[in-house]
Amino acid sequence: PLRLMKRNQGMRLVIDTLICTIKPVIYVIFFSTFTFCVFALVGQGLYGGKLFRCSAGQALYPAGKLECSGHYITDPGDGSFLAPRVWSNPTFHFDTYSDAVFTLFRINTIKYVGIVYDVMDITELHQSPSFNAHGENAFFFVAYLIVGALFVMNLFVGFIVDGFNLNKGSDTADEAYGHFWRQIESRKPQRLYFSYLIPQFVSTIHIKKFIEHSHFGVFSSACVFINVGFMLADHADADESFTRIVELQNLVFFIELWVELLLICMAYGPGGLVNDVWKRFDVIVCLGTSAGYLFNNESIVQFVKAFRLMRVVRLMIRVKKIRIILETLIKCIPQLANILVLLFLVYSMFAVIGVQAFSATKYGKRLGPTANFDDWPSAMVTCFQIVVGDAWHDIMDDCGVQPPECTPVFDSALYPDYGYSGPPKSFGDCGSSVSTLYFMSFKLMCETIMLNLFI
């Protein structure tokens, strides 16, 4: 898919500059890896082997590994069956160097609360944890979050932005040239529609003076603010008197909008409603509201209310600072579209890989109806959820489930001890061993690097 994008000039520029930023980003990755190494060694020395605990609610402090033996009856909510006590480690720990690095990577994605609590509850080696036994252990994670998650991660932003500017040739002369052309584009003569239909009556001059007067602008703005204020005050289970007031003011300001558009049309002709973007927006709002009243359709009226709220934006452009921000945002839309297409393609590739690797994986703690890789659309939604802060580490654990917690192959002849009695199949419901690599690569490429393209 990336080869097809080379045909578009804007997309080709984004891809070429992104490729050229690989070298400085590699430097940041090396520095980040060095930070991982240092803090992983410290974490392994401080907390290695100390995060073990017995099965839930068993062998509580001051008991420990020796007392964690035999069997216990599980909670009634789980079916109350007899289960062996297990002295086990949480998924993220510091026992080995690789596990420490992986734990720090999770903390780097601001998913640190559970790990910090576990470390703060540490007591002694081979002893059960106790609530907040060593609260000072949290300072280790505070230091790492400042250095690793905040400082080092922001280096990605700086190097990517700097690489883009360098590879686009954005020196002082190029910036001045680009500013010059933007000024020309913003001030070039615009085509006026229906200019031949401008009224030539004597009253037209007086109507123009009336609608161009500052008092008329203040009155129109006040009407918009009052109307929006009533709409924001609307709520569920409103009493009948309040509902009548809201409906009455909606009708009054709807008539006011019609009169305002009629005066503009009488002063400037149909072109007055077409040549101005915000006037066209007012026409759409007016026609939509009219359709709601005409067909007595409440859903149409509710839909148009959202457009009425957008009329506040029209008033905001009267403030110079806000107008500059809005104009800058509008001018960035073409570049944002190119980046969105690139993000979509990269996410699609990861989604396809996720479907191939995890589509048959059994549901677990987080992998389920709302986050799964059963098909491409579901995988795209899951990838988006991971990027916006979902519990990616839980999804990763579920996607990496291995026997005996899953069935390797649904074939009772090959695996008679897993309780499957249906027709034999060529697959099972276990996860993939590449789960860790897949999710770490996705977080690094799609979140740390790709999302920073918006800057």
CSV table of C-alpha atoms in Angstrom, one decimal:
chain,number,residue,atom,x,y,z
A,1,PRO,CA,0.0,0.0,0.0
A,2,LEU,CA,2.8,2.4,0.7
A,3,ARG,CA,4.0,2.1,-3.0
A,4,LEU,CA,0.6,3.3,-4.1
A,5,MET,CA,0.9,6.4,-1.9
A,6,LYS,CA,4.0,7.5,-3.7
A,7,ARG,CA,1.8,8.6,-6.6
A,8,ASN,CA,0.4,11.4,-4.5
A,9,GLN,CA,2.7,14.3,-4.1
A,10,GLY,CA,1.7,15.2,-0.6
A,11,MET,CA,1.8,11.6,0.6
A,12,ARG,CA,5.2,11.2,-1.1
A,13,LEU,CA,6.5,14.2,0.8
A,14,VAL,CA,5.3,12.8,4.1
A,15,ILE,CA,6.7,9.3,3.5
A,16,ASP,CA,10.1,10.6,2.2
A,17,THR,CA,10.5,12.9,5.2
A,18,LEU,CA,9.5,10.2,7.6
A,19,ILE,CA,12.1,7.8,6.1
A,20,CYS,CA,14.7,10.5,6.4
A,21,THR,CA,13.9,10.9,10.1
A,22,ILE,CA,14.8,7.3,10.8
A,23,LYS,CA,18.4,8.1,11.5
A,24,PRO,CA,17.8,10.7,14.3
A,25,VAL,CA,15.0,8.5,15.7
A,26,ILE,CA,17.5,5.6,15.9
A,27,TYR,CA,19.7,7.8,18.1
A,28,VAL,CA,16.8,8.5,20.4
A,29,ILE,CA,16.0,4.7,20.5
A,30,PHE,CA,19.6,4.0,21.5
A,31,PHE,CA,19.5,6.6,24.2
A,32,SER,CA,16.1,5.2,25.4
A,33,THR,CA,17.6,1.7,25.4
A,34,PHE,CA,20.4,3.0,27.5
A,35,THR,CA,17.9,4.4,30.0
A,36,PHE,CA,16.1,1.1,30.0
A,37,CYS,CA,19.3,-0.7,30.7
A,38,VAL,CA,20.3,1.5,33.7
A,39,PHE,CA,16.9,1.5,35.4
A,40,ALA,CA,16.3,-2.2,34.6
A,41,LEU,CA,19.6,-3.1,36.4
A,42,VAL,CA,18.7,-1.0,39.4
A,43,GLY,CA,15.1,-2.4,39.5
A,44,GLN,CA,16.4,-5.9,39.2
A,45,GLY,CA,18.8,-5.4,42.1
A,46,LEU,CA,16.1,-3.7,44.3
A,47,TYR,CA,13.0,-5.8,43.6
A,48,GLY,CA,14.2,-9.0,41.9
A,49,GLY,CA,12.4,-12.1,43.3
A,50,LYS,CA,10.4,-10.0,45.8
A,51,LEU,CA,7.1,-9.7,44.0
A,52,PHE,CA,6.0,-13.2,44.5
A,53,ARG,CA,2.7,-13.7,46.4
A,54,CYS,CA,0.4,-16.6,47.2
A,55,SER,CA,-3.0,-17.3,45.5
A,56,ALA,CA,-5.6,-14.6,46.1
A,57,GLY,CA,-6.3,-14.2,49.8
A,58,GLN,CA,-4.0,-17.0,50.9
A,59,ALA,CA,-0.9,-17.1,53.2
A,60,LEU,CA,-1.2,-13.4,54.1
A,61,TYR,CA,1.6,-11.5,55.8
A,62,PRO,CA,3.5,-12.4,57.9
A,63,ALA,CA,3.2,-15.8,56.3
A,64,GLY,CA,5.1,-16.5,53.1
A,65,LYS,CA,6.3,-19.2,50.7
A,66,LEU,CA,6.4,-22.0,53.3
A,67,GLU,CA,2.8,-21.4,54.3
A,68,CYS,CA,1.6,-21.2,50.7
A,69,SER,CA,0.9,-24.9,50.3
A,70,GLY,CA,-2.0,-27.3,50.1
A,71,HIS,CA,-5.4,-26.5,48.7
A,72,TYR,CA,-8.1,-23.9,49.4
A,73,ILE,CA,-11.7,-23.3,48.4
A,74,THR,CA,-12.2,-20.5,45.9
A,75,ASP,CA,-14.6,-17.6,46.3
A,76,PRO,CA,-18.3,-18.6,45.9
A,77,GLY,CA,-18.6,-16.2,43.0
A,78,ASP,CA,-16.1,-18.4,41.1
A,79,GLY,CA,-18.0,-21.6,41.7
A,80,SER,CA,-16.4,-22.7,45.0
A,81,PHE,CA,-14.1,-25.4,43.8
A,82,LEU,CA,-10.9,-26.8,45.4
A,83,ALA,CA,-7.7,-25.2,44.0
A,84,PRO,CA,-4.0,-25.6,44.9
A,85,ARG,CA,-2.2,-22.7,46.5
A,86,VAL,CA,0.4,-21.3,44.1
A,87,TRP,CA,3.4,-19.1,45.0
A,88,SER,CA,3.5,-17.0,41.8
A,89,ASN,CA,4.8,-13.8,40.3
A,90,PRO,CA,2.7,-11.1,38.7
A,91,THR,CA,3.0,-10.8,34.9
A,92,PHE,CA,5.3,-7.7,35.2
A,93,HIS,CA,8.3,-8.1,37.5
A,94,PHE,CA,12.0,-7.5,37.9
A,95,ASP,CA,13.3,-11.1,38.3
A,96,THR,CA,15.3,-11.2,35.1
A,97,TYR,CA,16.9,-8.4,33.0
A,98,SER,CA,14.5,-9.0,30.1
A,99,ASP,CA,11.5,-9.0,32.4
A,100,ALA,CA,12.7,-5.7,34.0
A,101,VAL,CA,13.1,-4.0,30.6
A,102,PHE,CA,9.7,-5.2,29.6
A,103,THR,CA,8.2,-3.9,32.8
A,104,LEU,CA,9.8,-0.5,32.3
A,105,PHE,CA,8.4,-0.4,28.8
A,106,ARG,CA,4.9,-0.8,30.2
A,107,ILE,CA,5.6,2.0,32.7
A,108,ASN,CA,6.9,4.1,29.8
A,109,THR,CA,3.4,4.0,28.3
A,110,ILE,CA,2.0,5.4,31.6
A,111,LYS,CA,0.5,2.1,32.7
A,112,TYR,CA,2.3,2.0,36.0
A,113,VAL,CA,-0.3,2.0,38.8
A,114,GLY,CA,-0.6,-1.7,39.4
A,115,ILE,CA,3.2,-2.2,39.3
A,116,VAL,CA,3.9,0.7,41.7
A,117,TYR,CA,1.3,-0.7,44.2
A,118,ASP,CA,2.9,-4.2,44.0
A,119,VAL,CA,6.4,-2.8,44.7
A,120,MET,CA,5.2,-0.6,47.5
A,121,ASP,CA,3.7,-3.7,49.2
A,122,ILE,CA,7.1,-5.6,49.1
A,123,THR,CA,8.2,-7.0,52.5
A,124,GLU,CA,11.1,-9.5,52.4
A,125,LEU,CA,12.2,-12.3,50.1
A,126,HIS,CA,9.9,-15.3,50.2
A,127,GLN,CA,7.4,-13.4,52.3
A,128,SER,CA,3.9,-12.3,51.4
A,129,PRO,CA,3.3,-8.6,50.6
A,130,SER,CA,1.8,-6.2,53.1
A,131,PHE,CA,-0.2,-3.1,52.2
A,132,ASN,CA,2.2,-0.1,51.8
A,133,ALA,CA,5.0,-1.8,53.6
A,134,HIS,CA,7.7,0.2,51.7
A,135,GLY,CA,6.0,3.2,50.3
A,136,GLU,CA,9.4,4.8,49.5
A,137,ASN,CA,9.8,2.3,46.7
A,138,ALA,CA,7.5,4.6,44.6
A,139,PHE,CA,10.3,7.1,44.3
A,140,PHE,CA,12.1,4.7,41.9
A,141,PHE,CA,9.2,4.9,39.5
A,142,VAL,CA,8.8,8.6,39.9
A,143,ALA,CA,12.4,9.1,38.9
A,144,TYR,CA,12.0,6.7,35.9
A,145,LEU,CA,8.7,8.4,34.8
A,146,ILE,CA,10.5,11.8,34.8
A,147,VAL,CA,13.5,10.6,32.9
A,148,GLY,CA,12.1,7.8,30.7
A,149,ALA,CA,8.5,8.5,30.1
A,150,LEU,CA,8.6,12.3,30.0
A,151,PHE,CA,12.1,13.4,28.9
A,152,VAL,CA,13.2,10.6,26.6
A,153,MET,CA,9.8,10.3,25.0
A,154,ASN,CA,9.6,14.0,24.2
A,155,LEU,CA,13.0,13.6,22.4
A,156,PHE,CA,11.1,11.6,19.8
A,157,VAL,CA,8.9,14.6,19.2
A,158,GLY,CA,11.8,17.0,18.9
A,159,PHE,CA,13.8,14.8,16.6
A,160,ILE,CA,10.9,13.9,14.3
A,161,VAL,CA,9.9,17.6,14.0
A,162,ASP,CA,13.5,18.7,13.4
A,163,GLY,CA,14.0,15.9,10.8
A,164,PHE,CA,10.8,17.0,9.0
A,165,ASN,CA,12.0,20.6,8.8
A,166,LEU,CA,15.4,19.6,7.6
A,167,ASN,CA,14.3,17.2,4.9
A,168,LYS,CA,11.7,19.6,3.7
A,169,GLY,CA,14.3,22.3,3.3
A,170,SER,CA,12.6,24.6,5.8
A,171,ASP,CA,15.3,27.1,6.3
A,172,THR,CA,14.7,30.9,6.7
A,173,ALA,CA,14.5,31.6,3.0
A,174,ASP,CA,12.0,28.7,2.4
A,175,GLU,CA,9.8,29.8,5.3
A,176,ALA,CA,9.7,33.4,3.9
A,177,TYR,CA,8.9,32.1,0.5
A,178,GLY,CA,6.1,29.9,1.8
A,179,HIS,CA,4.7,32.8,3.9
A,180,PHE,CA,4.8,35.0,0.7
A,181,TRP,CA,2.7,32.5,-1.3
A,182,ARG,CA,0.3,32.0,1.6
A,183,GLN,CA,-0.3,35.8,1.6
A,184,ILE,CA,-0.9,35.7,-2.1
A,185,GLU,CA,-3.4,32.8,-1.8
A,186,SER,CA,-5.3,34.5,1.0
A,187,ARG,CA,-5.6,37.8,-0.8
A,188,LYS,CA,-6.2,36.8,-4.4
A,189,PRO,CA,-9.6,38.0,-5.9
A,190,GLN,CA,-12.3,35.5,-5.3
A,191,ARG,CA,-15.0,34.6,-7.7
A,192,LEU,CA,-18.4,36.2,-6.8
A,193,TYR,CA,-21.6,34.3,-7.7
A,194,PHE,CA,-24.8,36.0,-8.7
A,195,SER,CA,-23.1,39.4,-8.9
A,196,TYR,CA,-25.5,40.4,-11.7
A,197,LEU,CA,-28.5,39.9,-9.3
A,198,ILE,CA,-27.5,42.6,-6.8
A,199,PRO,CA,-30.7,44.7,-6.2
A,200,GLN,CA,-30.5,48.3,-7.4
A,201,PHE,CA,-33.5,49.7,-5.5
A,202,VAL,CA,-33.2,52.9,-3.4
A,203,SER,CA,-34.1,50.9,-0.3
A,204,THR,CA,-31.1,48.6,-0.9
A,205,ILE,CA,-28.7,51.3,0.3
A,206,HIS,CA,-30.5,51.8,3.6
A,207,ILE,CA,-30.7,48.0,4.2
A,208,LYS,CA,-27.0,47.7,3.6
A,209,LYS,CA,-26.3,50.5,6.1
A,210,PHE,CA,-28.6,48.8,8.6
A,211,ILE,CA,-27.0,45.3,8.4
A,212,GLU,CA,-23.5,46.7,8.3
A,213,HIS,CA,-24.0,48.8,11.4
A,214,SER,CA,-22.2,47.6,14.5
A,215,HIS,CA,-25.4,47.6,16.5
A,216,PHE,CA,-26.9,45.0,14.1
A,217,GLY,CA,-23.8,42.8,14.6
A,218,VAL,CA,-24.1,43.0,18.4
A,219,PHE,CA,-27.8,42.2,18.2
A,220,SER,CA,-27.2,39.2,16.0
A,221,SER,CA,-24.4,37.9,18.3
A,222,ALA,CA,-26.6,38.4,21.3
A,223,CYS,CA,-29.4,36.3,19.7
A,224,VAL,CA,-27.0,33.5,19.0
A,225,PHE,CA,-25.6,33.5,22.5
A,226,ILE,CA,-29.0,33.5,24.1
A,227,ASN,CA,-30.3,30.8,21.9
A,228,VAL,CA,-27.2,28.6,22.6
A,229,GLY,CA,-27.5,29.3,26.3
A,230,PHE,CA,-31.1,28.0,26.3
A,231,MET,CA,-30.0,24.9,24.4
A,232,LEU,CA,-27.2,24.2,26.8
A,233,ALA,CA,-29.7,24.6,29.7
A,234,ASP,CA,-32.0,21.9,28.3
A,235,HIS,CA,-32.0,18.7,30.4
A,236,ALA,CA,-33.8,15.4,30.9
A,237,ASP,CA,-37.1,15.4,32.8
A,238,ALA,CA,-37.6,19.1,32.3
A,239,ASP,CA,-40.9,20.5,33.6
A,240,GLU,CA,-43.6,21.7,31.2
A,241,SER,CA,-43.1,25.4,31.7
A,242,PHE,CA,-39.3,25.2,31.0
A,243,THR,CA,-40.1,23.1,27.8
A,244,ARG,CA,-42.5,25.7,26.6
A,245,ILE,CA,-40.0,28.5,27.2
A,246,VAL,CA,-37.3,26.6,25.3
A,247,GLU,CA,-39.7,25.9,22.4
A,248,LEU,CA,-40.8,29.5,22.3
A,249,GLN,CA,-37.3,30.9,22.2
A,250,ASN,CA,-36.3,28.4,19.5
A,251,LEU,CA,-39.2,29.7,17.4
A,252,VAL,CA,-38.3,33.3,18.0
A,253,PHE,CA,-34.7,33.0,17.1
A,254,PHE,CA,-35.6,30.8,14.1
A,255,ILE,CA,-37.7,33.7,12.8
A,256,GLU,CA,-34.9,36.1,13.6
A,257,LEU,CA,-32.5,34.1,11.6
A,258,TRP,CA,-34.9,34.0,8.6
A,259,VAL,CA,-35.3,37.8,8.8
A,260,GLU,CA,-31.5,38.3,9.0
A,261,LEU,CA,-31.0,36.1,5.9
A,262,LEU,CA,-33.9,37.9,4.1
A,263,LEU,CA,-32.3,41.3,4.8
A,264,ILE,CA,-28.9,40.1,3.5
A,265,CYS,CA,-30.6,38.8,0.3
A,266,MET,CA,-32.4,42.1,-0.2
A,267,ALA,CA,-29.1,44.0,0.3
A,268,TYR,CA,-26.7,41.9,-1.7
A,269,GLY,CA,-28.9,39.5,-3.7
A,270,PRO,CA,-28.5,35.7,-3.6
A,271,GLY,CA,-24.7,36.1,-3.9
A,272,GLY,CA,-24.7,37.5,-0.3
A,273,LEU,CA,-25.8,34.1,0.9
A,274,VAL,CA,-23.5,32.1,-1.4
A,275,ASN,CA,-20.2,34.0,-1.5
A,276,ASP,CA,-19.7,34.0,2.3
A,277,VAL,CA,-18.9,30.7,3.9
A,278,TRP,CA,-20.6,31.5,7.2
A,279,LYS,CA,-23.7,32.8,5.5
A,280,ARG,CA,-24.0,29.5,3.7
A,281,PHE,CA,-23.7,27.8,7.0
A,282,ASP,CA,-26.6,29.9,8.3
A,283,VAL,CA,-28.7,29.0,5.3
A,284,ILE,CA,-28.1,25.3,6.0
A,285,VAL,CA,-29.1,25.8,9.6
A,286,CYS,CA,-32.2,27.7,8.6
A,287,LEU,CA,-33.3,25.1,6.0
A,288,GLY,CA,-32.7,22.2,8.4
A,289,THR,CA,-34.7,23.9,11.1
A,290,SER,CA,-37.5,24.6,8.6
A,291,ALA,CA,-37.5,21.0,7.5
A,292,GLY,CA,-37.9,19.9,11.2
A,293,TYR,CA,-40.9,22.3,11.7
A,294,LEU,CA,-42.4,21.4,8.3
A,295,PHE,CA,-42.3,17.6,8.7
A,296,ASN,CA,-42.9,17.8,12.5
A,297,ASN,CA,-39.8,15.6,12.9
A,298,GLU,CA,-38.1,15.9,16.3
A,299,SER,CA,-35.0,13.9,15.1
A,300,ILE,CA,-34.3,16.5,12.4
A,301,VAL,CA,-34.8,19.4,14.9
A,302,GLN,CA,-32.4,17.7,17.3
A,303,PHE,CA,-29.8,17.2,14.6
A,304,VAL,CA,-30.0,20.8,13.5
A,305,LYS,CA,-29.4,21.9,17.1
A,306,ALA,CA,-25.8,20.8,16.7
A,307,PHE,CA,-25.4,23.1,13.8
A,308,ARG,CA,-26.9,26.0,15.8
A,309,LEU,CA,-24.3,25.4,18.4
A,310,MET,CA,-21.6,25.7,15.7
A,311,ARG,CA,-22.8,29.3,15.1
A,312,VAL,CA,-20.8,30.2,18.2
A,313,VAL,CA,-17.7,29.6,16.1
A,314,ARG,CA,-18.8,32.3,13.7
A,315,LEU,CA,-18.8,34.7,16.6
A,316,MET,CA,-15.4,33.6,17.9
A,317,ILE,CA,-13.7,34.6,14.7
A,318,ARG,CA,-14.4,38.2,15.7
A,319,VAL,CA,-11.5,37.8,18.1
A,320,LYS,CA,-8.3,38.1,16.2
A,321,LYS,CA,-6.3,35.5,18.2
A,322,ILE,CA,-9.0,32.9,17.8
A,323,ARG,CA,-9.4,33.7,14.1
A,324,ILE,CA,-5.7,33.1,13.6
A,325,ILE,CA,-5.9,29.7,15.3
A,326,LEU,CA,-8.9,28.7,13.2
A,327,GLU,CA,-7.3,29.9,10.0
A,328,THR,CA,-4.1,27.9,10.8
A,329,LEU,CA,-6.2,24.8,11.6
A,330,ILE,CA,-8.0,25.1,8.3
A,331,LYS,CA,-4.8,25.5,6.3
A,332,CYS,CA,-3.4,22.4,8.0
A,333,ILE,CA,-6.3,20.2,7.0
A,334,PRO,CA,-4.7,19.0,3.6
A,335,GLN,CA,-1.5,18.0,5.4
A,336,LEU,CA,-3.5,16.3,8.2
A,337,ALA,CA,-5.4,14.4,5.6
A,338,ASN,CA,-2.1,13.0,4.2
A,339,ILE,CA,-1.0,11.9,7.7
A,340,LEU,CA,-4.4,10.3,8.5
A,341,VAL,CA,-4.2,8.2,5.3
A,342,LEU,CA,-0.6,7.1,6.2
A,343,LEU,CA,-1.8,6.3,9.8
A,344,PHE,CA,-4.7,4.3,8.4
A,345,LEU,CA,-2.5,2.2,6.1
A,346,VAL,CA,0.0,1.5,8.9
A,347,TYR,CA,-2.8,0.6,11.3
A,348,SER,CA,-4.3,-1.6,8.6
A,349,MET,CA,-1.1,-3.5,8.2
A,350,PHE,CA,-0.8,-4.1,12.0
A,351,ALA,CA,-4.5,-5.1,12.1
A,352,VAL,CA,-4.0,-7.7,9.3
A,353,ILE,CA,-1.0,-9.1,11.2
A,354,GLY,CA,-3.2,-9.2,14.4
A,355,VAL,CA,-6.0,-11.1,12.6
A,356,GLN,CA,-3.5,-13.6,11.2
A,357,ALA,CA,-1.9,-14.2,14.7
A,358,PHE,CA,-4.7,-13.8,17.2
A,359,SER,CA,-8.1,-14.3,15.5
A,360,ALA,CA,-8.6,-17.7,17.1
A,361,THR,CA,-7.2,-16.8,20.5
A,362,LYS,CA,-9.6,-17.4,23.4
A,363,TYR,CA,-11.1,-14.4,25.2
A,364,GLY,CA,-9.5,-13.4,28.5
A,365,LYS,CA,-9.2,-10.6,31.0
A,366,ARG,CA,-9.4,-7.8,28.3
A,367,LEU,CA,-9.6,-9.6,25.0
A,368,GLY,CA,-13.3,-10.0,24.4
A,369,PRO,CA,-16.3,-8.6,22.6
A,370,THR,CA,-15.1,-5.0,22.9
A,371,ALA,CA,-11.4,-5.7,22.0
A,372,ASN,CA,-10.4,-8.5,19.7
A,373,PHE,CA,-8.8,-9.5,16.4
A,374,ASP,CA,-11.6,-11.7,15.1
A,375,ASP,CA,-11.8,-9.8,11.8
A,376,TRP,CA,-10.2,-6.7,10.2
A,377,PRO,CA,-12.8,-4.1,11.4
A,378,SER,CA,-12.6,-5.4,15.0
A,379,ALA,CA,-8.8,-5.4,14.8
A,380,MET,CA,-8.8,-1.7,13.6
A,381,VAL,CA,-11.0,-0.7,16.5
A,382,THR,CA,-8.7,-2.6,18.9
A,383,CYS,CA,-5.6,-0.9,17.5
A,384,PHE,CA,-7.3,2.5,17.9
A,385,GLN,CA,-8.3,1.6,21.5
A,386,ILE,CA,-4.7,0.7,22.3
A,387,VAL,CA,-3.4,4.0,20.9
A,388,VAL,CA,-5.8,6.1,22.9
A,389,GLY,CA,-4.9,4.4,26.2
A,390,ASP,CA,-6.7,1.1,26.5
A,391,ALA,CA,-5.2,-1.6,28.7
A,392,TRP,CA,-2.8,-2.8,25.9
A,393,HIS,CA,-0.8,-4.9,28.4
A,394,ASP,CA,-3.8,-6.9,29.4
A,395,ILE,CA,-4.7,-7.5,25.7
A,396,MET,CA,-1.1,-8.5,25.1
A,397,ASP,CA,-1.2,-11.1,28.0
A,398,ASP,CA,-4.5,-12.5,26.6
A,399,CYS,CA,-3.0,-12.8,23.1
A,400,GLY,CA,0.0,-14.6,24.5
A,401,VAL,CA,-1.9,-17.3,26.5
A,402,GLN,CA,-0.3,-20.7,26.3
A,403,PRO,CA,-1.1,-24.3,27.5
A,404,PRO,CA,-2.4,-25.5,29.9
A,405,GLU,CA,-4.6,-22.4,30.0
A,406,CYS,CA,-5.8,-23.0,26.4
A,407,THR,CA,-6.2,-25.8,23.9
A,408,PRO,CA,-3.2,-26.1,21.4
A,409,VAL,CA,-5.3,-27.9,18.7
A,410,PHE,CA,-9.0,-28.8,18.8
A,411,ASP,CA,-8.4,-32.5,18.3
A,412,SER,CA,-9.2,-35.0,21.1
A,413,ALA,CA,-6.9,-37.6,19.6
A,414,LEU,CA,-3.8,-35.4,19.9
A,415,TYR,CA,-4.8,-33.6,23.1
A,416,PRO,CA,-7.2,-35.8,25.1
A,417,ASP,CA,-6.7,-34.1,28.4
A,418,TYR,CA,-8.1,-30.7,27.4
A,419,GLY,CA,-11.8,-31.6,27.5
A,420,TYR,CA,-12.5,-31.0,23.8
A,421,SER,CA,-14.9,-33.6,22.3
A,422,GLY,CA,-16.0,-32.0,19.0
A,423,PRO,CA,-14.9,-32.7,15.5
A,424,PRO,CA,-11.1,-32.3,15.0
A,425,LYS,CA,-9.8,-29.0,13.7
A,426,SER,CA,-6.4,-27.7,12.5
A,427,PHE,CA,-6.2,-24.9,15.1
A,428,GLY,CA,-6.7,-24.2,18.8
A,429,ASP,CA,-7.5,-21.2,20.9
A,430,CYS,CA,-4.0,-20.5,22.2
A,431,GLY,CA,-2.2,-17.2,21.6
A,432,SER,CA,1.0,-16.5,19.7
A,433,SER,CA,4.5,-16.3,21.0
A,434,VAL,CA,5.0,-13.1,19.0
A,435,SER,CA,2.5,-11.3,21.2
A,436,THR,CA,5.1,-9.3,23.1
A,437,LEU,CA,7.0,-8.3,20.0
A,438,TYR,CA,3.8,-7.4,18.1
A,439,PHE,CA,2.5,-5.1,20.8
A,440,MET,CA,5.8,-3.5,21.6
A,441,SER,CA,6.4,-2.8,17.9
A,442,PHE,CA,2.9,-1.4,17.6
A,443,LYS,CA,3.3,0.9,20.6
A,444,LEU,CA,6.7,2.2,19.4
A,445,MET,CA,5.8,2.7,15.8
A,446,CYS,CA,2.2,3.7,15.8
A,447,GLU,CA,2.0,5.7,19.0
A,448,THR,CA,5.5,7.0,19.8
A,449,ILE,CA,6.5,7.8,16.2
A,450,MET,CA,3.4,8.0,14.0
A,451,LEU,CA,1.2,10.1,16.2
A,452,ASN,CA,3.9,12.7,16.6
A,453,LEU,CA,3.6,13.4,12.9
A,454,PHE,CA,0.6,15.6,13.8
A,455,ILE,CA,2.9,18.0,15.5
